[in-house]
Coordinates of C-alpha atoms and ligand atoms in Angstrom, one line a residue:
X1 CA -3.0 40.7 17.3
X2 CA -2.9 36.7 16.6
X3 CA -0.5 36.9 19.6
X4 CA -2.6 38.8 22.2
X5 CA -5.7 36.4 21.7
X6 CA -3.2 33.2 22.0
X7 CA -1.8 35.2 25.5
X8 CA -5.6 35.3 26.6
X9 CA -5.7 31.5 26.2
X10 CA -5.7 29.8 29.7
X11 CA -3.7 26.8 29.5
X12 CA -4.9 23.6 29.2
X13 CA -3.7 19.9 31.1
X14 CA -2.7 17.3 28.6
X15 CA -3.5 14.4 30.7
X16 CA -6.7 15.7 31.5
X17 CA -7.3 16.0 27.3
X18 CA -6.1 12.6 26.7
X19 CA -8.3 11.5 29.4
X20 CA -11.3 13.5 28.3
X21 CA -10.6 12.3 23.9
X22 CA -10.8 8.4 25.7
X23 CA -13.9 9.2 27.5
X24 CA -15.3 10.4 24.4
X25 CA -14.5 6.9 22.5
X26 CA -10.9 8.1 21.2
X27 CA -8.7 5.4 21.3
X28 CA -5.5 7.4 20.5
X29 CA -4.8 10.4 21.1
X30 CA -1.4 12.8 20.6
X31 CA -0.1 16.5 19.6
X32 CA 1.7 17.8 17.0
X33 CA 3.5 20.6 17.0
X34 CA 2.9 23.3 14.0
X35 CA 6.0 22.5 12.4
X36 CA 7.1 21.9 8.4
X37 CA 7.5 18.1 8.8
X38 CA 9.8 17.2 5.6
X39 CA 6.9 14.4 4.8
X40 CA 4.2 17.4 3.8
X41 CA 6.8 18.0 0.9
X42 CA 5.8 14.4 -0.6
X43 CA 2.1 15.5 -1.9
X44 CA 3.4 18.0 -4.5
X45 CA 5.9 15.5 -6.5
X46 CA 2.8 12.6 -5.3
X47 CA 0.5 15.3 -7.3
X48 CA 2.9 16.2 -10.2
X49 CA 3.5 12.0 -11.3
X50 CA -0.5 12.2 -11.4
X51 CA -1.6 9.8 -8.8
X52 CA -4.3 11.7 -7.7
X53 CA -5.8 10.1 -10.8
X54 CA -9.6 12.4 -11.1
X55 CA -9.4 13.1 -7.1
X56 CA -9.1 16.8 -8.5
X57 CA -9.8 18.4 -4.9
X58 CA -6.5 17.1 -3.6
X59 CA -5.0 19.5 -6.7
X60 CA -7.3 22.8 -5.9
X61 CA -6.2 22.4 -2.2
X62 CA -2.4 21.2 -2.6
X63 CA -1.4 24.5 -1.5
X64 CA -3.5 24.3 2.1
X65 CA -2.8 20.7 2.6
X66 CA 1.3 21.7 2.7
X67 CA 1.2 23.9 5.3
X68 CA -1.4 24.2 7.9
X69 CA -1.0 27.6 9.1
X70 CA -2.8 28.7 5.9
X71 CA -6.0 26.3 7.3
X72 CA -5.6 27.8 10.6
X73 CA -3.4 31.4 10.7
X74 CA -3.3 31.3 14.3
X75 CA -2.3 27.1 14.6
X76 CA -0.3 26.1 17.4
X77 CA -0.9 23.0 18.1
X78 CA -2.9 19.8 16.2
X79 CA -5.0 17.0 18.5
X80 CA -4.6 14.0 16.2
X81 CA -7.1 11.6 17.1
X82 CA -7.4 7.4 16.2
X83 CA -10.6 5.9 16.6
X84 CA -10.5 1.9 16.1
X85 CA -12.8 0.5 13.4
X86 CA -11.8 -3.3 13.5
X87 CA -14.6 -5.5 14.1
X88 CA -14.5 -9.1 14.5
X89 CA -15.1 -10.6 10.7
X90 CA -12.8 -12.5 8.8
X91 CA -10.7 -10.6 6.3
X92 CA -11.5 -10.9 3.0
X93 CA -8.2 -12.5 2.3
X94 CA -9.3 -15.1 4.4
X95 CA -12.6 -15.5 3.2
X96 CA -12.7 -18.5 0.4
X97 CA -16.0 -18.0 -1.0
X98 CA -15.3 -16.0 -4.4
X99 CA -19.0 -15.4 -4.3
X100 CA -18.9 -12.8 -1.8
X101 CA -18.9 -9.2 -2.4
X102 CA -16.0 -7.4 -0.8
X103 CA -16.8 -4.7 1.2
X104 CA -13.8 -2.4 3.3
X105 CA -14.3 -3.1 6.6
X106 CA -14.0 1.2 7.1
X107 CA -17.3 1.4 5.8
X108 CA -19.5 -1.4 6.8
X109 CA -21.5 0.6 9.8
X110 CA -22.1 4.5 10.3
X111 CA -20.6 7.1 8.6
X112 CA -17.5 7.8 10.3
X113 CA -17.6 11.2 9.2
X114 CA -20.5 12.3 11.0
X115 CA -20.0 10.0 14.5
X116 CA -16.2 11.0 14.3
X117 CA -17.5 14.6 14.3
X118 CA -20.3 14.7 16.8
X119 CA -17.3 13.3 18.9
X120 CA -14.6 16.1 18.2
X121 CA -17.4 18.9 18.8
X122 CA -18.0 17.4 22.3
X123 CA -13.7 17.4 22.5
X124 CA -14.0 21.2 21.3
X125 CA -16.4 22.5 23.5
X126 CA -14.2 20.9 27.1
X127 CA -11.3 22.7 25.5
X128 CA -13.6 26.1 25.0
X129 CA -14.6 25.6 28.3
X130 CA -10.7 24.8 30.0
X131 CA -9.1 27.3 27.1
X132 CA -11.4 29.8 26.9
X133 CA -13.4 31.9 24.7
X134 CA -10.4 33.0 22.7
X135 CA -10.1 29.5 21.2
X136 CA -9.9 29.0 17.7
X137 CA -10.2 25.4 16.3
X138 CA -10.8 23.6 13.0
X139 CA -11.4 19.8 13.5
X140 CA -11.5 17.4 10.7
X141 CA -12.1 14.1 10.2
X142 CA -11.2 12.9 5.8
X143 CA -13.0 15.9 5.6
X144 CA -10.2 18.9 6.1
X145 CA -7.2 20.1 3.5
X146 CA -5.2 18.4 6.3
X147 CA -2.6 15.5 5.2
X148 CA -4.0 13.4 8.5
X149 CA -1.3 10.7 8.3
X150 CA 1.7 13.1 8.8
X151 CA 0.4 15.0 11.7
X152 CA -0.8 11.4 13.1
X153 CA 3.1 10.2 12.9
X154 CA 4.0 13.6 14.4
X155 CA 1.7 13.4 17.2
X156 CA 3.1 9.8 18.3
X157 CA 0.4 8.0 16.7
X158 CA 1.9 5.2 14.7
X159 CA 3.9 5.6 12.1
X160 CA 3.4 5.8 7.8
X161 CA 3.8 2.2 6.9
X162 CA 5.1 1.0 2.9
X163 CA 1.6 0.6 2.2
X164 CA 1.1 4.3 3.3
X165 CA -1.5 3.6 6.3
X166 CA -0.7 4.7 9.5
X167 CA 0.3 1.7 11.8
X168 CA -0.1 2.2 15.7
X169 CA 2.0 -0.4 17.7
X170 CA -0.6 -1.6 20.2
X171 CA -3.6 -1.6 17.5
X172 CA -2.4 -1.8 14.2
X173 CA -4.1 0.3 11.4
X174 CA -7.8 -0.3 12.0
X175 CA -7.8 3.6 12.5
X176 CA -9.6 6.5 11.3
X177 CA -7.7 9.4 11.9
X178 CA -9.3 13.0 13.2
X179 CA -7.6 16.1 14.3
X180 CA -8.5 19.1 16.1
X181 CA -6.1 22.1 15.3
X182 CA -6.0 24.7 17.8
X183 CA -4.5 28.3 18.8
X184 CA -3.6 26.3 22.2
X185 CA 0.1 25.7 22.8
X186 CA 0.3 22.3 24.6
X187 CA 3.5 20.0 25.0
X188 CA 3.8 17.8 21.9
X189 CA 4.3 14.1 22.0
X190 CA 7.5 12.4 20.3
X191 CA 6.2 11.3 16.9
X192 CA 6.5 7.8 16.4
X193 CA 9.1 5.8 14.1
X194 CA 8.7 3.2 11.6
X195 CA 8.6 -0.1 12.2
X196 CA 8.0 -2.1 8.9
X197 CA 12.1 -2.7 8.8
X198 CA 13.0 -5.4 5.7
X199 CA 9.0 -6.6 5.4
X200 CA 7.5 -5.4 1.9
X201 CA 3.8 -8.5 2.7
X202 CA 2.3 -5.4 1.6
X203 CA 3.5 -4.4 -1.5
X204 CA 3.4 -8.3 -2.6
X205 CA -0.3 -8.4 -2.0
X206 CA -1.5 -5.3 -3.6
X207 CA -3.6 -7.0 -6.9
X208 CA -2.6 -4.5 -8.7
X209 CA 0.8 -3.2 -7.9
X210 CA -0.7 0.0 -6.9
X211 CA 2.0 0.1 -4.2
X212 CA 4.3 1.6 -6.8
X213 CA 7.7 1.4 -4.1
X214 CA 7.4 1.1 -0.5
X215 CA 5.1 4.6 0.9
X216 CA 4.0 5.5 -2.5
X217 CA 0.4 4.9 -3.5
X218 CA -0.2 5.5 -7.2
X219 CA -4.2 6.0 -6.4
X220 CA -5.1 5.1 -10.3
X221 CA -4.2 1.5 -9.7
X222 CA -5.9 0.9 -6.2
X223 CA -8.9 -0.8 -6.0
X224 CA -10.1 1.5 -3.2
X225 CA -9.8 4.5 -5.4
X226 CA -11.5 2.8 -8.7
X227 CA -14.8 1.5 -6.6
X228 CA -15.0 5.0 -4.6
X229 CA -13.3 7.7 -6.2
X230 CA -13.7 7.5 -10.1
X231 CA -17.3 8.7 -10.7
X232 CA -18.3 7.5 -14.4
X233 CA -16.9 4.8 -16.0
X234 CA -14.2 2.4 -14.7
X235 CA -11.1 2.2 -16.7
X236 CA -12.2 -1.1 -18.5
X237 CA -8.3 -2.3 -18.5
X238 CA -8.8 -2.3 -15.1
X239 CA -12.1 -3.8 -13.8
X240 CA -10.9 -7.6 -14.4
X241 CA -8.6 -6.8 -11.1
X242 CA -11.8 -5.6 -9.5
X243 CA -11.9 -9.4 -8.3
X244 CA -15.0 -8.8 -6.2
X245 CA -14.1 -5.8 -4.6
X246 CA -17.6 -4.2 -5.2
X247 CA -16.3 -1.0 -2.8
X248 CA -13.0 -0.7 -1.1
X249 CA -10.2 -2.5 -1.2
X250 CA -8.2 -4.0 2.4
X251 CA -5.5 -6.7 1.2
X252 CA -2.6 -4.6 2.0
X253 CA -3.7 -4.2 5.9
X254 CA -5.0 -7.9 6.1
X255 CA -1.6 -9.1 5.2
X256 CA 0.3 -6.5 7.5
X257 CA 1.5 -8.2 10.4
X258 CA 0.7 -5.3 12.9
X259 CA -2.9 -6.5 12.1
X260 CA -2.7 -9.9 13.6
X261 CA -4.3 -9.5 16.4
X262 CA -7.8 -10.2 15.9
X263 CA -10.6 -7.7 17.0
X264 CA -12.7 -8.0 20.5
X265 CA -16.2 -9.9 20.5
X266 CA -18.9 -7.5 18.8
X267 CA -19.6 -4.6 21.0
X268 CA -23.4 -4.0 21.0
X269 CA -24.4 -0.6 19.9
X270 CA -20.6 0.1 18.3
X271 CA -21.6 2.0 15.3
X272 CA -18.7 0.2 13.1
X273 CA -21.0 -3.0 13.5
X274 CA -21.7 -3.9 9.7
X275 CA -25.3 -3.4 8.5
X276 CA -27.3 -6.5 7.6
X277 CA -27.3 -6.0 4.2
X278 CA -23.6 -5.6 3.7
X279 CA -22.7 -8.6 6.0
X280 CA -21.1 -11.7 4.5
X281 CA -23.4 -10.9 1.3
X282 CA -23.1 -12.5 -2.0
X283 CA -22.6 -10.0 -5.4
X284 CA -26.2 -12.0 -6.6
X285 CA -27.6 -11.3 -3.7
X286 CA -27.0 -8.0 -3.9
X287 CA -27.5 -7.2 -7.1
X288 CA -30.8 -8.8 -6.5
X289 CA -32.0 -6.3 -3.9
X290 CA -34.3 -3.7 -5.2
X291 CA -33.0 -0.8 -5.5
X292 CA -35.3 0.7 -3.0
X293 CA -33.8 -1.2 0.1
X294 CA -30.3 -0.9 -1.6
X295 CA -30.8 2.9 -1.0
X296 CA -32.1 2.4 2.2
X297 CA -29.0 0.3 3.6
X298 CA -26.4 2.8 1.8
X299 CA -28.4 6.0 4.0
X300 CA -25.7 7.5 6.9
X301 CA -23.6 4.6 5.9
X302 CA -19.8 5.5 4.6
X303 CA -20.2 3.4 1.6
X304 CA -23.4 6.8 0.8
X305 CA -20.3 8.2 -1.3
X306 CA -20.6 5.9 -4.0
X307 CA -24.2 6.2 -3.9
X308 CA -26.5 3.7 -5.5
X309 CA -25.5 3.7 -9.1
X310 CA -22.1 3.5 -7.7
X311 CA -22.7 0.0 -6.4
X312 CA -24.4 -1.2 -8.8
X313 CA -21.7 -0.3 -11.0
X314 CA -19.1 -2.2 -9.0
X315 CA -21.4 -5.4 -8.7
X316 CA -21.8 -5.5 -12.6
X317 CA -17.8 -5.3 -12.5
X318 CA -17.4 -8.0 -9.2
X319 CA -20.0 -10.2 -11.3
X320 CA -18.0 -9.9 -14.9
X321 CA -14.2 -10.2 -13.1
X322 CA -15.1 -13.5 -10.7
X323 CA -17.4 -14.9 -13.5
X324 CA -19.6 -15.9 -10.9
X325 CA -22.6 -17.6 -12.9
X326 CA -24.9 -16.8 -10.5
X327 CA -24.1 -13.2 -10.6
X328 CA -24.1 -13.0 -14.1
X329 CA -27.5 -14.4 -14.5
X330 CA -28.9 -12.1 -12.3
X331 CA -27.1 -9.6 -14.4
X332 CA -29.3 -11.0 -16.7
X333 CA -32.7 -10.7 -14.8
X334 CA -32.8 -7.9 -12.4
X335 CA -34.3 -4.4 -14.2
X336 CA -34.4 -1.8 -11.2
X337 CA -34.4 1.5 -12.2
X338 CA -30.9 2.1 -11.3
X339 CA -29.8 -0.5 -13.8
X340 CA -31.3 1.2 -16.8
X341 CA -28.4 4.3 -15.8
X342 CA -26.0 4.0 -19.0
X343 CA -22.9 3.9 -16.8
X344 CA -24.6 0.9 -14.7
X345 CA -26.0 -0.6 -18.0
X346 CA -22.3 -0.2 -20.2
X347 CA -20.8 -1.9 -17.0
X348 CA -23.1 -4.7 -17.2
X349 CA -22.9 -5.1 -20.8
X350 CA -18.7 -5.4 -20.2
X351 CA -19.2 -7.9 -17.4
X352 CA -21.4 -10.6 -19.7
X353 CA -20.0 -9.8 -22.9
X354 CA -16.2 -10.8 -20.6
X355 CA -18.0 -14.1 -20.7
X356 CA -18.9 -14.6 -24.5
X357 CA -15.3 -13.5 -25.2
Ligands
B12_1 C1 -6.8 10.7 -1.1 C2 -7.0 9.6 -0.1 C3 -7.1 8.3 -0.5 C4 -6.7 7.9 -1.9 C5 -5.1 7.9 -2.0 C6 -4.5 7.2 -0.8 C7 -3.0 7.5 -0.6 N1 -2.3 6.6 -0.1 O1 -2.7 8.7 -0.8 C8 -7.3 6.5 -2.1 C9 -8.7 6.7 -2.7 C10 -6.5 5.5 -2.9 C11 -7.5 6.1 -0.6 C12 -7.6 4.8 -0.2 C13 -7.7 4.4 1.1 N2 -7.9 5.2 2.2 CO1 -7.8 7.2 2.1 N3 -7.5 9.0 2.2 C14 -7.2 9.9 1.3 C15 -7.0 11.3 2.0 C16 -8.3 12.1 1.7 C17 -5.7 12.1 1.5 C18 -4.4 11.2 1.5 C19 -3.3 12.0 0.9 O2 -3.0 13.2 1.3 N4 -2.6 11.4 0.0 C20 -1.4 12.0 -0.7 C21 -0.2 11.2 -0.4 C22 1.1 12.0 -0.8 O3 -0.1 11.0 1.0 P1 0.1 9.6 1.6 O4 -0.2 8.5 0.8 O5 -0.5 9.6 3.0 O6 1.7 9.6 1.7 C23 2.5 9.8 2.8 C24 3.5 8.7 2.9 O7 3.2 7.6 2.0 C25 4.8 9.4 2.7 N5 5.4 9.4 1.4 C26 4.9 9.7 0.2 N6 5.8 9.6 -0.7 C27 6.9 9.2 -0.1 C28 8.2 9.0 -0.7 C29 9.2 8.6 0.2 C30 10.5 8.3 -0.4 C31 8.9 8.4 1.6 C32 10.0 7.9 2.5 C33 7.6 8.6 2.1 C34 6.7 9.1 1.2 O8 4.6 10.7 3.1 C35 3.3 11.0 2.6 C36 2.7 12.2 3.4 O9 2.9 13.3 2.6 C37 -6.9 10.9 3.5 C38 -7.4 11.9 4.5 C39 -6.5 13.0 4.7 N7 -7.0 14.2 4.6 O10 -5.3 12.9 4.9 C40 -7.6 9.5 3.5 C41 -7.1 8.4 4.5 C42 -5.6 8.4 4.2 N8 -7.7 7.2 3.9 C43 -8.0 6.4 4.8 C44 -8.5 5.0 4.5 C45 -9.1 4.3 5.7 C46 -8.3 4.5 3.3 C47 -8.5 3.0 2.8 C48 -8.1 2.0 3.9 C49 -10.0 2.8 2.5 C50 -10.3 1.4 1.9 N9 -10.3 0.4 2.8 O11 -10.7 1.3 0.8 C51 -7.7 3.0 1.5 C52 -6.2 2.6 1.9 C53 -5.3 2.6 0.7 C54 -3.9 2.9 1.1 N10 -3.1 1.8 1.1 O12 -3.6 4.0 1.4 C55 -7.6 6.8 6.2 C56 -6.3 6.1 6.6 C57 -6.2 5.8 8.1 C58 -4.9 5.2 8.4 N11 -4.8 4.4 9.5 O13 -3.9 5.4 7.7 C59 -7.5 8.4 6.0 C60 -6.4 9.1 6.8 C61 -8.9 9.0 6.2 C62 -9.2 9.1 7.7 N12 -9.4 10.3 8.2 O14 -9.2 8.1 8.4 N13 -7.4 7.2 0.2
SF4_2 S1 -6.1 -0.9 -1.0 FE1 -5.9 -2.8 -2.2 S2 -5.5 -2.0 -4.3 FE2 -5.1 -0.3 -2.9 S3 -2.9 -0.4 -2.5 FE3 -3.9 -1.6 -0.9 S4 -4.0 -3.7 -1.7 FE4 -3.5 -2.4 -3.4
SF4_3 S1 2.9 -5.2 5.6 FE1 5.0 -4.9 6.3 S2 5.8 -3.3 5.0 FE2 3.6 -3.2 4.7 S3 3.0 -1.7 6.2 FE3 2.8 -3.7 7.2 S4 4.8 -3.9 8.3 FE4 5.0 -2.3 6.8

């Protein structure tokens, strides 16, 4: 059956879909074939050593995100998509100001999620229209049980670097990655090989020695995964490395030499601009914003996943780790709602007792 509806299928011009994904504002675009790529057997040993940490979703869907066919039955080929996010800012390993909050550069503007998507449907409906009304598509972006990076490397992308981002050779890893699996066969590309060689900048960096050995990420040491992904408290042994990482975490791409080049002049419009309230900010100064406009900045934003106790949360841990007196007395002043929560309120309590210690 699976087979007569892919033998309807009208067959569909590569070219002409790369062409169409750059039109769209892709600026990468491959295939993959359907294939059991040995690197989809990493997740379940990744899983079993328990560095998923609380992320207990990537557990419940371990079985989907090995093997894609049971995403899509009918799977033939996957559209991996890279859409640059780089805007020109200095990196925060460059930035000497300690009073600064640290903010990934991923989600400074729009939500990627929904831009990324509105993009794809656009890409899904020229392939309905060239393919056919037998087409059967899923199309993800961070949102699928897909394991994005693998297909990515298969489709010619770049390739999974030691500090497990995917690294293309003309634009570094500045990428979000997007895919749009289909019941199309189209000619894969040759997926891409590594190119990190005998460099290991990376895994030096990392604050916290999260890179465990070079392509393993042990998430429950990464600061990325402490200021987005754990939802209560933060492991108080950890929150002195916070630093002033109040969300996200992008040391070990600043120091990876395939992201030297420095971005293009702001493009006006180019939703990965950073919002005024997250630009160049200090942790007093936001800390010091009521929580009204907080909420306000944080709507259809990426950073919405941590939500507004979230942040405040990370600030009260930025403002105990850097010691910033400025910080800390506002620690001391501010009384917005959110900071009465008891998660936001114990993490305040840890940042200026840190200081009477
Ligand atoms: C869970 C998750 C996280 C977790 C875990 C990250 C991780 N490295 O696994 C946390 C919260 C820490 C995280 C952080 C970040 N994330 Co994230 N995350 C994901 C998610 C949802 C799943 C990743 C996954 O499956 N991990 C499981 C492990 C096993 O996979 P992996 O690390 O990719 O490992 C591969 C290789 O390292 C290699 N490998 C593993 N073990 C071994 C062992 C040996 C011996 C070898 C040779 C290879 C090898 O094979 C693996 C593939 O199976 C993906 C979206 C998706 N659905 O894929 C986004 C995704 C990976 N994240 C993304 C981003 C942007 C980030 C951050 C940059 C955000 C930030 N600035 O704070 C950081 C980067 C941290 C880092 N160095 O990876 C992007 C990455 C884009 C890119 N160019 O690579 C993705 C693809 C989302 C997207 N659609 O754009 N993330
Ligand atoms: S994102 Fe930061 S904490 Fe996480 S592995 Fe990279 S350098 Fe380490
Ligand atoms: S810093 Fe070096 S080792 Fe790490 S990902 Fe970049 S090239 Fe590879």
């Amino acid at each position: 059956m699976t087979l007569e509806i892919a033998d309807s299928l009208r067959a569909v011009d590569v070219a002409e879909l790369k062409r169409r994904a750059a039109a769209l504002g892709f600026d990468v675009c491959g295939i993959a074939a359907i294939a059991e790529y040995p690197e989809l057997g990493f997740l379940s040993e990744w899983l079993a050593r328990g560095y998923a940490g609380e992320m207990h979703y990537l557990h419940r869907s371990a079985d989907r995100r090995g093997d894609i066919r049971a995403v899509l039955p009918s799977a033939r080929s996957v559209i991996s998509l890279g859409t640059i996010y780089n805007v020109a800012r200095p990196y925060s390993t460059e930035n000497a100001d300690p009073r600064q909050a640290s903010i990934a550069r991923y989600a400074w503007g729009d939500d990627y999620h929904t831009v990324i998507q509105q993009r794809m449907d656009a890409l899904v409906a020229w392939l309905r229209e060239q393919a056919g009304p037998a087409l059967e598509t899923r199309a993800y972006v961070d949102t699928g049980p897909v394991q994005e990076r693998v297909f990515a490397q298969h489709a010619g992308l770049g390739w999974i670097g030691k500090n497990t981002c995917l690294i293309n050779e003309e634009h570094g890893s500045w990428l979000f990655l997007s895919e749009v699996i289909c019941n199309v066969q189209l000619e894969p590309d040759q997926a891409a090989f590594d190119q990190c060689g005998d460099c290991t900048l990376c895994i030096e960096a990392c604050p916290t020695g999260a890179i465990v050995e070079p392509y393993v990420l042990d998430s429950r040491r990464c600061l990325s995964y402490l200021t987005i992904e754990v939802k209560g408290a933060i492991p108080p042994e950890h929150r002195s490395s916070i630093g002033s990482h109040a969300y996200g975490c992008d040391i070990c791409q600043e120091v990876c030499p395939w992201n030297a080049q420095p971005a293009g002049p702001d493009q006006p419009g180019s939703p990965w601009l950073p919002r005024a309230r997250f630009d160049g900010r200090s942790i007093a100064e936001l800390w010091r914003t009521p929580d009204a406009e907080l909420r306000a900045s944080l709507k259809n934003s990426a950073m919405s996943r941590a939500g507004l106790l979230g942040l405040r949360r990370n600030l009260a841990v930025c403002a105990g780790a850097t010691g910033d007196a400025e910080a800390l007395s506002a620690l001391r002043q501010v009384d917005e709602p959110a900071c009465d929560d008891p998660i936001v309120a114990e993490h305040v309590h840890w940042a200026l007792e840190l200081q009477d210690d």
